[in-house]
Short mmCIF file of C-alpha atoms and ligand atoms in Angstrom, two decimals:
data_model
loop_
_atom_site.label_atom_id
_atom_site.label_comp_id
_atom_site.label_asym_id
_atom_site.label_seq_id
_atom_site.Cartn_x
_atom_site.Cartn_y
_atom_site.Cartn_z
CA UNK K 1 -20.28 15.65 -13.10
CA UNK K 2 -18.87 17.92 -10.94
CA UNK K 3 -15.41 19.89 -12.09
CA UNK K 4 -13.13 22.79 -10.00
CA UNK K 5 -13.38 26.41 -12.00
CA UNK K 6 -9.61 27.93 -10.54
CA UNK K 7 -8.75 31.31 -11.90
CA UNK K 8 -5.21 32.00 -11.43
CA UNK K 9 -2.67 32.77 -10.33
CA UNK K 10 -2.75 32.77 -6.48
CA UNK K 11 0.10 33.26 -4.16
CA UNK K 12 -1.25 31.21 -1.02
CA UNK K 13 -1.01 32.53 2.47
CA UNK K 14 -2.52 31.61 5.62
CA UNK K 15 -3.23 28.69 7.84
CA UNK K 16 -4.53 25.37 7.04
CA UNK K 17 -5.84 22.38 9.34
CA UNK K 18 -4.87 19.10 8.22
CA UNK K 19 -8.28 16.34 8.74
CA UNK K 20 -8.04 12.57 9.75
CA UNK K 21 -5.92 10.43 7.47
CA UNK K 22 -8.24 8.53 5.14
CA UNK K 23 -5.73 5.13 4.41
CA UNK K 24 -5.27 5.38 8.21
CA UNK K 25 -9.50 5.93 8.78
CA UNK K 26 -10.26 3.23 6.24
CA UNK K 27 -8.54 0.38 8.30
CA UNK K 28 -9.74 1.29 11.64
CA UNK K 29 -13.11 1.09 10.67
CA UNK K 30 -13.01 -2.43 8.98
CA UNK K 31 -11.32 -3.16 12.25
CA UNK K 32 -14.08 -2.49 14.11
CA UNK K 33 -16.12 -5.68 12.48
CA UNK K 34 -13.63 -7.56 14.41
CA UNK K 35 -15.75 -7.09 18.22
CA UNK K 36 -18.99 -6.83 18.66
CA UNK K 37 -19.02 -3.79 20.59
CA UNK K 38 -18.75 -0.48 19.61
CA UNK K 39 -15.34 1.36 18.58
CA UNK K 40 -15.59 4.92 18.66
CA UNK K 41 -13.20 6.90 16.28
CA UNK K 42 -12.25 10.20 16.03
CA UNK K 43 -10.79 12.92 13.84
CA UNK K 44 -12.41 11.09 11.05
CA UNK K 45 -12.01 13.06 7.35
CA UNK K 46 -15.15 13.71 5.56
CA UNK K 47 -14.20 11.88 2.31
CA UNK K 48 -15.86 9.99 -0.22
CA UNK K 49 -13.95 6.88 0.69
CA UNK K 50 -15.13 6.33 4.06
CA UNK K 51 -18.80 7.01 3.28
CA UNK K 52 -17.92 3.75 0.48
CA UNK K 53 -16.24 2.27 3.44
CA UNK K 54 -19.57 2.88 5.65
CA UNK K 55 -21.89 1.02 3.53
CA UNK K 56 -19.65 -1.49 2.99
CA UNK K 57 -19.65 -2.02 6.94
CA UNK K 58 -23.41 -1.20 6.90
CA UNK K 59 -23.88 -4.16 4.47
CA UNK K 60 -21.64 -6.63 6.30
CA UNK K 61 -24.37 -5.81 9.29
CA UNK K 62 -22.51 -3.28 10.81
CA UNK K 63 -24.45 -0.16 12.20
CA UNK K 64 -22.32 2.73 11.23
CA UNK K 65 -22.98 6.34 12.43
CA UNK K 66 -21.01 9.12 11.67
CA UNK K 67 -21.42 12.49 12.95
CA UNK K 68 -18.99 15.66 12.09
CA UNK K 69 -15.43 13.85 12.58
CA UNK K 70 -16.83 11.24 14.74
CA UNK K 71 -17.53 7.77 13.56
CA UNK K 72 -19.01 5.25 15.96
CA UNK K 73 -18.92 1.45 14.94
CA UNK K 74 -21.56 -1.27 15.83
CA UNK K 75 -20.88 -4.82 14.83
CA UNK K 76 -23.15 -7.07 16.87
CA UNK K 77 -23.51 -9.57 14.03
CA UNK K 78 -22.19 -10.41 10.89
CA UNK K 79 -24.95 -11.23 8.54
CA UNK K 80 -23.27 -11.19 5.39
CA UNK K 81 -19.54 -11.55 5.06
CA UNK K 82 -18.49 -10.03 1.73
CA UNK K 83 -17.56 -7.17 -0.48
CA UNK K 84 -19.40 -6.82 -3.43
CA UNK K 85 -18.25 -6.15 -6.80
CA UNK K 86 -20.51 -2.23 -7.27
CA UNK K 87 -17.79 -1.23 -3.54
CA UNK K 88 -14.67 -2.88 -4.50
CA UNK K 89 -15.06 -1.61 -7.98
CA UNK K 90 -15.14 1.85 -6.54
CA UNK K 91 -13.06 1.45 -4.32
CA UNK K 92 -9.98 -1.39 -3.66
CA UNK K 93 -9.47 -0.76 0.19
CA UNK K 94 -12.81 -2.70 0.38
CA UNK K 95 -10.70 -6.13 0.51
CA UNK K 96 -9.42 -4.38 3.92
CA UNK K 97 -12.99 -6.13 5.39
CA UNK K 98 -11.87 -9.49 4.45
CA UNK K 99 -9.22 -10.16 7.29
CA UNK K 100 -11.47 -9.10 9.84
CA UNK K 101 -14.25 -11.29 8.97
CA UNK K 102 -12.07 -14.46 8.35
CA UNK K 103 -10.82 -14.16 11.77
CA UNK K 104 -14.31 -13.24 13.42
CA UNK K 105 -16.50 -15.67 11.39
CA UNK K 106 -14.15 -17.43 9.87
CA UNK K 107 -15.55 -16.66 6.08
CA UNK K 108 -15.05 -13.75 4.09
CA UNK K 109 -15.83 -13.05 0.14
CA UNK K 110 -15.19 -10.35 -1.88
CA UNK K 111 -14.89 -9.50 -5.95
CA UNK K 112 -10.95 -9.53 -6.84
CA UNK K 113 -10.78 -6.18 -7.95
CA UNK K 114 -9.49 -5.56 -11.77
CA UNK K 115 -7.11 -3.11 -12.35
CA UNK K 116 -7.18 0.50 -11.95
CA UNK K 117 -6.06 4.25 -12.91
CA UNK K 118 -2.44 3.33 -11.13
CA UNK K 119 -1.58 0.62 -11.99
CA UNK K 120 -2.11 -3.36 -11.90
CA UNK K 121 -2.73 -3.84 -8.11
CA UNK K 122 -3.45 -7.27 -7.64
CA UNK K 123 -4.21 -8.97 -4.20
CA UNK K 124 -2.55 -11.83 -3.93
CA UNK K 125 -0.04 -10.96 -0.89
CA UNK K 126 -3.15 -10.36 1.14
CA UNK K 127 -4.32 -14.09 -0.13
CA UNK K 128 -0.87 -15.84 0.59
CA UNK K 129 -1.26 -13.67 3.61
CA UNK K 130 -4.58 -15.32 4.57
CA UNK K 131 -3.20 -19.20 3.59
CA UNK K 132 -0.05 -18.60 6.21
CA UNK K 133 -2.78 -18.33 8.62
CA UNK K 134 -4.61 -21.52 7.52
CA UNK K 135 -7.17 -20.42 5.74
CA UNK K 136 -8.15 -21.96 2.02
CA UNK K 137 -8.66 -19.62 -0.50
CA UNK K 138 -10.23 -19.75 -4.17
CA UNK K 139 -11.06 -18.14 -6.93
CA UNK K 140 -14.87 -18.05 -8.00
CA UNK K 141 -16.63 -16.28 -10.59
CA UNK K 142 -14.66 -13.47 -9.78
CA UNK K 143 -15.05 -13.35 -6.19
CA UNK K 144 -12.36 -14.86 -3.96
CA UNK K 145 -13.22 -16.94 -1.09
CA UNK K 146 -11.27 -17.28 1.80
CA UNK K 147 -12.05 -20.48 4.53
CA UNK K 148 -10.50 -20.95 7.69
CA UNK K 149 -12.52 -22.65 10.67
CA UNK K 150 -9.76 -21.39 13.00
CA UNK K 151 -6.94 -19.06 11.87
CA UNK K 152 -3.81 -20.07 13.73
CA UNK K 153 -0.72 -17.77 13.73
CA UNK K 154 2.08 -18.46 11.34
CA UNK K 155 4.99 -16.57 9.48
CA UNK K 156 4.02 -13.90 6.74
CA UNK K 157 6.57 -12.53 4.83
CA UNK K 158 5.69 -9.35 2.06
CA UNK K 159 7.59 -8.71 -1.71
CA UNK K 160 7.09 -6.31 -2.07
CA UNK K 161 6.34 -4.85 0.99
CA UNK K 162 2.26 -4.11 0.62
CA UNK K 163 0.52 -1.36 3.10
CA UNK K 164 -3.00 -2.93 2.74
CA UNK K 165 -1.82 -6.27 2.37
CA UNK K 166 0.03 -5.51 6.02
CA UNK K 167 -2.69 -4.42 7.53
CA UNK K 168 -5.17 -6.98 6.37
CA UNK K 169 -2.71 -9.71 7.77
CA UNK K 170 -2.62 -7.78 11.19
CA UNK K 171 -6.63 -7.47 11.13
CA UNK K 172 -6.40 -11.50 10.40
CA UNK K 173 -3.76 -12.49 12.80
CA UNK K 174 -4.92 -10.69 15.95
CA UNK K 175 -7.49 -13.32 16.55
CA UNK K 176 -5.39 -15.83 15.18
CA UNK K 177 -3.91 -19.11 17.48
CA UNK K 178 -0.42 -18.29 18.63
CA UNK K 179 2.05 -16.10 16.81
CA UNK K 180 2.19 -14.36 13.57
CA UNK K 181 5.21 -12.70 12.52
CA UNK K 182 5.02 -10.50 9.51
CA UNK K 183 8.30 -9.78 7.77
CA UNK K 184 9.30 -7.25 5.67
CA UNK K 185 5.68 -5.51 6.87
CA UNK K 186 4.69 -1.82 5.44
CA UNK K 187 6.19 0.73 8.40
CA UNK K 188 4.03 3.46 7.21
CA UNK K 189 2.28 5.40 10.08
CA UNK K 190 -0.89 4.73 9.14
CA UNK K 191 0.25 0.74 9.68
CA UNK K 192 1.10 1.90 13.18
CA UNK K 193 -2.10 3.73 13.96
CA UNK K 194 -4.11 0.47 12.84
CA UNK K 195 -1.60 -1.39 15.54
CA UNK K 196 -2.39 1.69 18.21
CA UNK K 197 -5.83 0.67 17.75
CA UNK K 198 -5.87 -2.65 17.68
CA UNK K 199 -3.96 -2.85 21.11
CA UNK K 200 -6.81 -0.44 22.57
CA UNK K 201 -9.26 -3.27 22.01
CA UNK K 202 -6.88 -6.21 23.23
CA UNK K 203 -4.57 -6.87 20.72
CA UNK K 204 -0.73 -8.27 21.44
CA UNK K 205 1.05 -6.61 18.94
CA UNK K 206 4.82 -5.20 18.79
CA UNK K 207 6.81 -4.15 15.90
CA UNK K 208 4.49 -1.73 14.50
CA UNK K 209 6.34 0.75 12.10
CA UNK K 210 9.59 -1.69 12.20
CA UNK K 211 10.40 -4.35 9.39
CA UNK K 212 9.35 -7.53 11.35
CA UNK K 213 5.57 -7.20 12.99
CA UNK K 214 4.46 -9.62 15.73
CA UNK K 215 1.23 -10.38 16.67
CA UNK K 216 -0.02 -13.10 19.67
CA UNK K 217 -3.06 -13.70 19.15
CA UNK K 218 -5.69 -13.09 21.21
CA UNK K 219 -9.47 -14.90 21.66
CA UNK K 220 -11.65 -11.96 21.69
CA UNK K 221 -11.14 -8.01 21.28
CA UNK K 222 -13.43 -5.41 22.69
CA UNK K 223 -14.39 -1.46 21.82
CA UNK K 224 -12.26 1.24 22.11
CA UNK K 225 -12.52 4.74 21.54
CA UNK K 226 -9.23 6.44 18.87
CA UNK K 227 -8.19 9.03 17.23
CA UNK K 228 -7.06 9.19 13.45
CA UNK K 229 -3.81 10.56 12.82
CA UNK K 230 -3.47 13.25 10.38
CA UNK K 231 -3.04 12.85 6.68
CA UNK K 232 0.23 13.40 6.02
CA UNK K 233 -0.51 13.29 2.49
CA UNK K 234 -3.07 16.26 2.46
CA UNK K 235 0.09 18.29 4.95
CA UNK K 236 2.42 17.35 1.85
CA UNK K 237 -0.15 18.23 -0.70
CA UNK K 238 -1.15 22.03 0.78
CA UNK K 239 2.98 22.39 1.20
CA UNK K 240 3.53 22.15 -2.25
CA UNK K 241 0.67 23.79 -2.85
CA UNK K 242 2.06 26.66 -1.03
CA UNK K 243 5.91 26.58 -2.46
CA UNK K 244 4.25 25.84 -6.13
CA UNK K 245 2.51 29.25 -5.94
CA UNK K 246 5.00 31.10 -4.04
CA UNK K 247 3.42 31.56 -0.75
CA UNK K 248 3.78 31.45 3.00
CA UNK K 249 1.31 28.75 4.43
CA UNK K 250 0.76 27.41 7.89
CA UNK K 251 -0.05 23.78 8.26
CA UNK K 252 -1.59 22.96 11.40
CA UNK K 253 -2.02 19.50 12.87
CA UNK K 254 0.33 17.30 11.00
CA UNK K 255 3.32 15.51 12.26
CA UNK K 256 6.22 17.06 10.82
CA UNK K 257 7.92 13.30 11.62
CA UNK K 258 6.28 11.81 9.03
CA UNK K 259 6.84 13.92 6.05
CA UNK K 260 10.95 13.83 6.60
CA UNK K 261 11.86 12.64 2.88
CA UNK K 262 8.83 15.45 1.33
CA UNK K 263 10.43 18.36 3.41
CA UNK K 264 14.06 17.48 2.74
CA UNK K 265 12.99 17.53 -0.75
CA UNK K 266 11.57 21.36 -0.39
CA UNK K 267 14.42 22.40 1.03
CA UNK K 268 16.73 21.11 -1.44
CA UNK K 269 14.72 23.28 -3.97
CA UNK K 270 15.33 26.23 -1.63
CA UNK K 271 12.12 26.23 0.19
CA UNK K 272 11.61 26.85 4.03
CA UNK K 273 9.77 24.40 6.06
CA UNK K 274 9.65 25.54 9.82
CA UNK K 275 8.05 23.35 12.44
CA UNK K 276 7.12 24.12 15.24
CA UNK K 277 4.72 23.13 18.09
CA UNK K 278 2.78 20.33 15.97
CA UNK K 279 2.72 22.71 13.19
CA UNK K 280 5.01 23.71 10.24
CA UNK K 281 5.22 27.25 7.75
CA UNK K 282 6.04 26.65 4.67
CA UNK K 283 7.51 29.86 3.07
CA UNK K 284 8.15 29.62 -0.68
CA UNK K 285 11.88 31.32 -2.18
CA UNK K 286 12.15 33.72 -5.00
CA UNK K 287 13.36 30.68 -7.08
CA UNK K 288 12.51 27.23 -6.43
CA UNK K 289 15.70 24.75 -7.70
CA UNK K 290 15.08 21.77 -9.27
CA UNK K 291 14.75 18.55 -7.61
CA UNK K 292 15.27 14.80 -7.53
CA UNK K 293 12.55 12.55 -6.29
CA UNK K 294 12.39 8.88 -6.04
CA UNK K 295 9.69 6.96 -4.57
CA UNK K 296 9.46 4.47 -2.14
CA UNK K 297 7.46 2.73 0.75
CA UNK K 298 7.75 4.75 4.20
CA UNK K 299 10.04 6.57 5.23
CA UNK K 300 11.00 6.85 1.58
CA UNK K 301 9.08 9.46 -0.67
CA UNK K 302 5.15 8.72 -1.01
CA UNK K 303 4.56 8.06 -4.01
CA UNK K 304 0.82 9.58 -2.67
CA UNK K 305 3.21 12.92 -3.18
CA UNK K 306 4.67 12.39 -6.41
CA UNK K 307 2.13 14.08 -8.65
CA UNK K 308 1.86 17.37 -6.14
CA UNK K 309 5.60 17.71 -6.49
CA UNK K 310 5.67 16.95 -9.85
CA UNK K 311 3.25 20.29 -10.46
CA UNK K 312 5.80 22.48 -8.05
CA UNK K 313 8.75 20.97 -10.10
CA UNK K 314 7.34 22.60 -13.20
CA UNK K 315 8.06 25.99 -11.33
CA UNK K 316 11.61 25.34 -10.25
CA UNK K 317 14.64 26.33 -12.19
CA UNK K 318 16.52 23.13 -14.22
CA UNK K 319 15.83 20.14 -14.95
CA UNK K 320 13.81 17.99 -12.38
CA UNK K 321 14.15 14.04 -12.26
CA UNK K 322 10.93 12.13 -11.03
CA UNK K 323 11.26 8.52 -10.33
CA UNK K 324 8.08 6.34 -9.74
CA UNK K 325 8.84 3.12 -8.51
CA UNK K 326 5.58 1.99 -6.46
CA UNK K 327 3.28 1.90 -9.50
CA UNK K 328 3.87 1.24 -12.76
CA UNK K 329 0.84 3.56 -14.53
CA UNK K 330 0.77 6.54 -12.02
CA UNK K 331 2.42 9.03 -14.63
CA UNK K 332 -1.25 9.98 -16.30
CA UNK K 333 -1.51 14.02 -14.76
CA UNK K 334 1.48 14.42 -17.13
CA UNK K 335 -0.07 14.89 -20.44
CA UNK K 336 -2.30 17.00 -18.68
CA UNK K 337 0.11 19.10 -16.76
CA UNK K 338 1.92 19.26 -20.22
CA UNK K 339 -1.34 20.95 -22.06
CA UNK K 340 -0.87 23.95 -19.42
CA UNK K 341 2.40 24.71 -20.16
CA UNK K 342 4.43 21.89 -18.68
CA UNK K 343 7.36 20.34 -19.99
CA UNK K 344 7.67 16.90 -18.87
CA UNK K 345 8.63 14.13 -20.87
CA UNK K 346 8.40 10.66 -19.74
CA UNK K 347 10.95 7.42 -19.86
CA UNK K 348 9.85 4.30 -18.73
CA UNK K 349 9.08 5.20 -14.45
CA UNK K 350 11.33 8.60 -15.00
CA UNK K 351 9.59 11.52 -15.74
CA UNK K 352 12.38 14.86 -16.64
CA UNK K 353 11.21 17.88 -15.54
CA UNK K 354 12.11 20.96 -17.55
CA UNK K 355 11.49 24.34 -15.61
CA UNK K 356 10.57 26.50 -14.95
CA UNK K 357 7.60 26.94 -17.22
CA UNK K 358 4.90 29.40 -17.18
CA UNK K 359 1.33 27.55 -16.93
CA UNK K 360 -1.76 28.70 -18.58
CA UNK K 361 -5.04 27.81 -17.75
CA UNK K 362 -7.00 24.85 -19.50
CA UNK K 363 -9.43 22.44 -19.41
CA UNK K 364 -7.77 19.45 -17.84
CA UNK K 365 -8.99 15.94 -16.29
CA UNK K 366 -7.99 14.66 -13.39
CA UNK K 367 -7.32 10.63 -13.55
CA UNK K 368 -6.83 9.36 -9.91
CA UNK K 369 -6.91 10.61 -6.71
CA UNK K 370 -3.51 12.47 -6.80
CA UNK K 371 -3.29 13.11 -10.21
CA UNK K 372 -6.10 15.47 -8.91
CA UNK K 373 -4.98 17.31 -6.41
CA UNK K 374 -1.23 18.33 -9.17
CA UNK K 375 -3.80 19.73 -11.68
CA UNK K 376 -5.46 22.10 -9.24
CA UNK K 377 -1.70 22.91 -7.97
CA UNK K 378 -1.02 23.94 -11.39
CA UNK K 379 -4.22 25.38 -11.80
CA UNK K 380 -3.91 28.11 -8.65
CA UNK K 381 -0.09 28.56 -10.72
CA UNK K 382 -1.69 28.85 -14.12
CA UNK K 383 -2.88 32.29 -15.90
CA UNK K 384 -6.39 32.82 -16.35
CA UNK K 385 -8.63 29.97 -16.26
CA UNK K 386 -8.61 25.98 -15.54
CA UNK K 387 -11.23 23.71 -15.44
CA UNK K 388 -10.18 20.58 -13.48
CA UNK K 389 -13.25 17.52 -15.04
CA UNK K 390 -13.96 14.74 -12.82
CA UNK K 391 -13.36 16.03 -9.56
CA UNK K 392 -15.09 13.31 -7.77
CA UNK K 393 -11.74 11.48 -7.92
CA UNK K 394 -10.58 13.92 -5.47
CA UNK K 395 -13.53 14.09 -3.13
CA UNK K 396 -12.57 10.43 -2.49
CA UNK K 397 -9.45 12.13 -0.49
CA UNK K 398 -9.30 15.06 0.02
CA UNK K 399 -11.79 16.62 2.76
CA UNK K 400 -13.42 20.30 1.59
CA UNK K 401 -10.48 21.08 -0.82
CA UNK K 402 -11.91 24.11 -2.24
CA UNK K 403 -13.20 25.63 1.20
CA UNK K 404 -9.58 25.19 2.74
CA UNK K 405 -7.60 26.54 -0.48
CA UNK K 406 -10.13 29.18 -0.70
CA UNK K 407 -9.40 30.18 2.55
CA UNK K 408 -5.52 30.70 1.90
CA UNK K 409 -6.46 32.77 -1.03
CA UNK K 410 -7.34 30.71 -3.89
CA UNK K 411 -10.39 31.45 -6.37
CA UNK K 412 -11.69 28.19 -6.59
CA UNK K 413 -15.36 27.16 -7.49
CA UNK K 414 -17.06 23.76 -7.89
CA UNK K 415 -19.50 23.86 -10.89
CA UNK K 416 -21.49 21.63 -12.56
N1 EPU B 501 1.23 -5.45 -4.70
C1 EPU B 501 1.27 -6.73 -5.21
N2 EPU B 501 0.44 -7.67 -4.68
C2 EPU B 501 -0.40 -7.39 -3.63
C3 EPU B 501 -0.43 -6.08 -3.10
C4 EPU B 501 0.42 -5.14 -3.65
O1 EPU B 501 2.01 -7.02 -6.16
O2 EPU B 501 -1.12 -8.31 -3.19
C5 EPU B 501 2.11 -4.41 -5.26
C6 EPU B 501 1.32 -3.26 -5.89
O3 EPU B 501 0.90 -3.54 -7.19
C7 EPU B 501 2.29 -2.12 -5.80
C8 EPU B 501 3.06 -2.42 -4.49
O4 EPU B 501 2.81 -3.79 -4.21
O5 EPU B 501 3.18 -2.15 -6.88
C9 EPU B 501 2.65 -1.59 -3.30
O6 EPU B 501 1.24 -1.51 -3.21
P1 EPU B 501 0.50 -1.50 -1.80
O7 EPU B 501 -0.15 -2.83 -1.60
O8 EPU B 501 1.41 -1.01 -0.74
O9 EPU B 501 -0.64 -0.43 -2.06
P2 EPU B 501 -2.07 -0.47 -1.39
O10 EPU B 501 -1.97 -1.03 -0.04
O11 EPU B 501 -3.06 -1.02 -2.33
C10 EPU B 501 -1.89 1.86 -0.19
C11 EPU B 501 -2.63 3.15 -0.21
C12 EPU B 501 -2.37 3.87 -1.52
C13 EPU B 501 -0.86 4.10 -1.65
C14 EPU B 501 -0.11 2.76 -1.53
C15 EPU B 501 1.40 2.91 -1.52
C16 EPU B 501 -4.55 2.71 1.19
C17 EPU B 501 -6.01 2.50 1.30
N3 EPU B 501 -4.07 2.89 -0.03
O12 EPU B 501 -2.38 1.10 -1.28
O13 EPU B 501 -3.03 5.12 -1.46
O14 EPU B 501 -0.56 4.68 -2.89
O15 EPU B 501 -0.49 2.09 -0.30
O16 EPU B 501 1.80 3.72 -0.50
O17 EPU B 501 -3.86 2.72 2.19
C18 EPU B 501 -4.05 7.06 -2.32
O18 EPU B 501 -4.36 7.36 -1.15
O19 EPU B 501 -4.14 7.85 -3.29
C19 EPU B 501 -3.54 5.72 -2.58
C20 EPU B 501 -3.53 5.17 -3.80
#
């Protein structure tokens, strides 16, 4: 197993280019299984997820080549119409294929998957999802089954308001009979790239990013050719990156408009966030001040972002006041932060940050994807040495980590 060696501290400074989103990458390509010509995408980030997502596609029948940030997408035929347990288990965005295949083919399997590092995450919104549009679903041996010889449109409604779970029903109801409105649908922008998509191979959809989504459904879609937005949540993980260790950082490529709740929250702790021109400098103060961070679904604070800015709140001055209300298990970097010099202490989905503290290195390991990427922010913080175990969780996300933090400065080696 593969684990970061980060000898601190580092004040980053520099530029950094922001890749392809990954949740925004992961449901264009199972959207391309619904034509049977090729979709071309773009701007695609090299990350473990979407080479999971790849064989997925690859086993569907899908031929799948991917070349630098380039991706093309070949599904002629459908020759077998599931998710198996070995993907889903390594990966839950896998049930993103099952929409796409119930509304080309009309029959879609795939292993529920159990829970995970998070939290509970079950599936059944996508499943009511899939019954508003006709189709018969069931439970077997694990798997779940969904039927439908024709999906026709009908009304969806989410509680809580699900981002996969929105964009599986979209991937369903775009071939659906008549309309499909989705209320209280996920408005994050990587919801409205998968609609910007869609549209660009014949899809009627309007809505995207608003409460109520409507689709008309459509009889057949054809290829397209689009590019991936940026991941705002590797732009919001390098800026607190940069304000953690008191630096001046350029982040190129990223849409300043959809990061407005993480950059009010670094300038309430005193932190300037310039944009300009597509890009934004980060420039850290003297002393950060504490902050107050609640999560919710877009435009509310990512929780995607709540573990970075938990590792910067350790630097800030008073007490810091972390509320997770998205999942109810994504608090597990604490302990670990805590073991470098961190003084957190946890109530219920609050977390109290007391700061600022000085970090030293340890041996740390990450838990989930995000969890990750705050214990190599508090690494490039700490003193001396920290050894993050288990970086694969990261390499699911986050696209040449080391080579673009090494780059602003950072000391940063993978080892085995
Ligand atoms: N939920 C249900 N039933 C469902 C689906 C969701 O109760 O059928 C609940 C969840 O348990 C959770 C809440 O609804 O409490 C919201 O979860 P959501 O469905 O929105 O999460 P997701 O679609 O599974 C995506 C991202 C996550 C991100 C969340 C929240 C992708 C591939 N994944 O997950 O990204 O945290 O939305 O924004 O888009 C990550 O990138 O590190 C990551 C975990």
């Amino acid at each position: 197993m593969e684990k970061f060696r980060i000898e601190g501290p580092t004040r980053l400074s520099g530029r950094v280019r922001i890749s392809g989103a990954k949740n925004a990458a992961l449901p264009a390509f199972a959207a391309a299984l619904l034509t049977s010509e090729p979709v071309h995408l773009r701007n695609v980030p090299a990350v473990a997820d979407l080479q999971t997502m790849a064989r997925l596609l690859q086993h569907v029948g899908a031929t799948v080549s991917v070349e630098g940030s380039e991706a093309c997408i070949e599904a002629r035929m459908i020759e077998t119409p599931e998710a198996p347990y070995d993907l889903v288990k390594t990966m839950r965005a896998s049930v993103l294929v099952l929409g796409p295949l119930l509304a080309r083919i009309g029959f879609a399997r795939a292993s529920l998957p159990g829970g995970c590092a998070i939290g509970v995450r079950p599936i059944d919104l996508h499943m009511a999802a899939f019954e508003r549009l006709g189709a018969s679903v069931s439970l077997d041996h694990g798997d779940i089954e969904a039927k439908a010889p024709g999906l026709r449109g009908g009304p969806i409604s989410f509680d809580p308001v699900s981002v996969t779970g929105t964009e599986n029903a979209m991937l369903a109801a775009v071939l659906a009979r008549g309309t499909t409105r989705i209320e209280n649908a996920a408005r994050e922008p990587e919801v409205q790239d998968l609609a910007r998509l869609l549209t660009a191979m014949g899809a009627q959809i309007t809505g995207a990013g608003e409460r109520e989504i409507v689709i008309e459904g459509v009889e057949r879609l054809h290829g397209a050719t689009h590019d991936v937005i940026a991941d705002r949540i590797e732009a919001g993980t390098y800026a607190a990156a940069a304000a953690a260790t008191g630096g001046e950082v350029r982040i190129e490529g990223a849409e300043t408009a959809f990061l407005a709740e993480p950059i009010r929250t670094l300038r309430s702790m005193g932190v300037d966030a310039e944009a300009s021109g597509g890009s934004w400098t980060i420039r850290a103060p003297r002393n950060l001040r504490a902050c107050e961070i609640a999560t919710s679904p877009y435009p509310g604070f990512p929780t995607d972002l709540q573990a970075q800015f938990m590792a910067l709140a350790i630097r800030a001055e008073g007490i810091s006041t972390i509320t997770e209300n998205i999942f109810e298990n994504r608090f597990q970097h604490v302990p670990e932060l805590d073991r470098m010099g961190g003084r957190i202490r946890v109530e219920g989905n609050r977390a109290r940050v007391e700061g600022p503290s000085t970090l030293l290195g340890a041996s740390v390991m990450a838990t989930d994807l995000r969890a990750s990427a705050s214990l190599v922010i508090a690494g490039l913080c700490a003193e001396g040495r920290t050894l993050v175990d288990r970086i694969y969780h990261l390499d699911r996300g986050y696209a040449r980590m080391e080579e673009k933090l090494n780059a602003l400065g950072a000391k940063i080696e993978r080892v085995r």
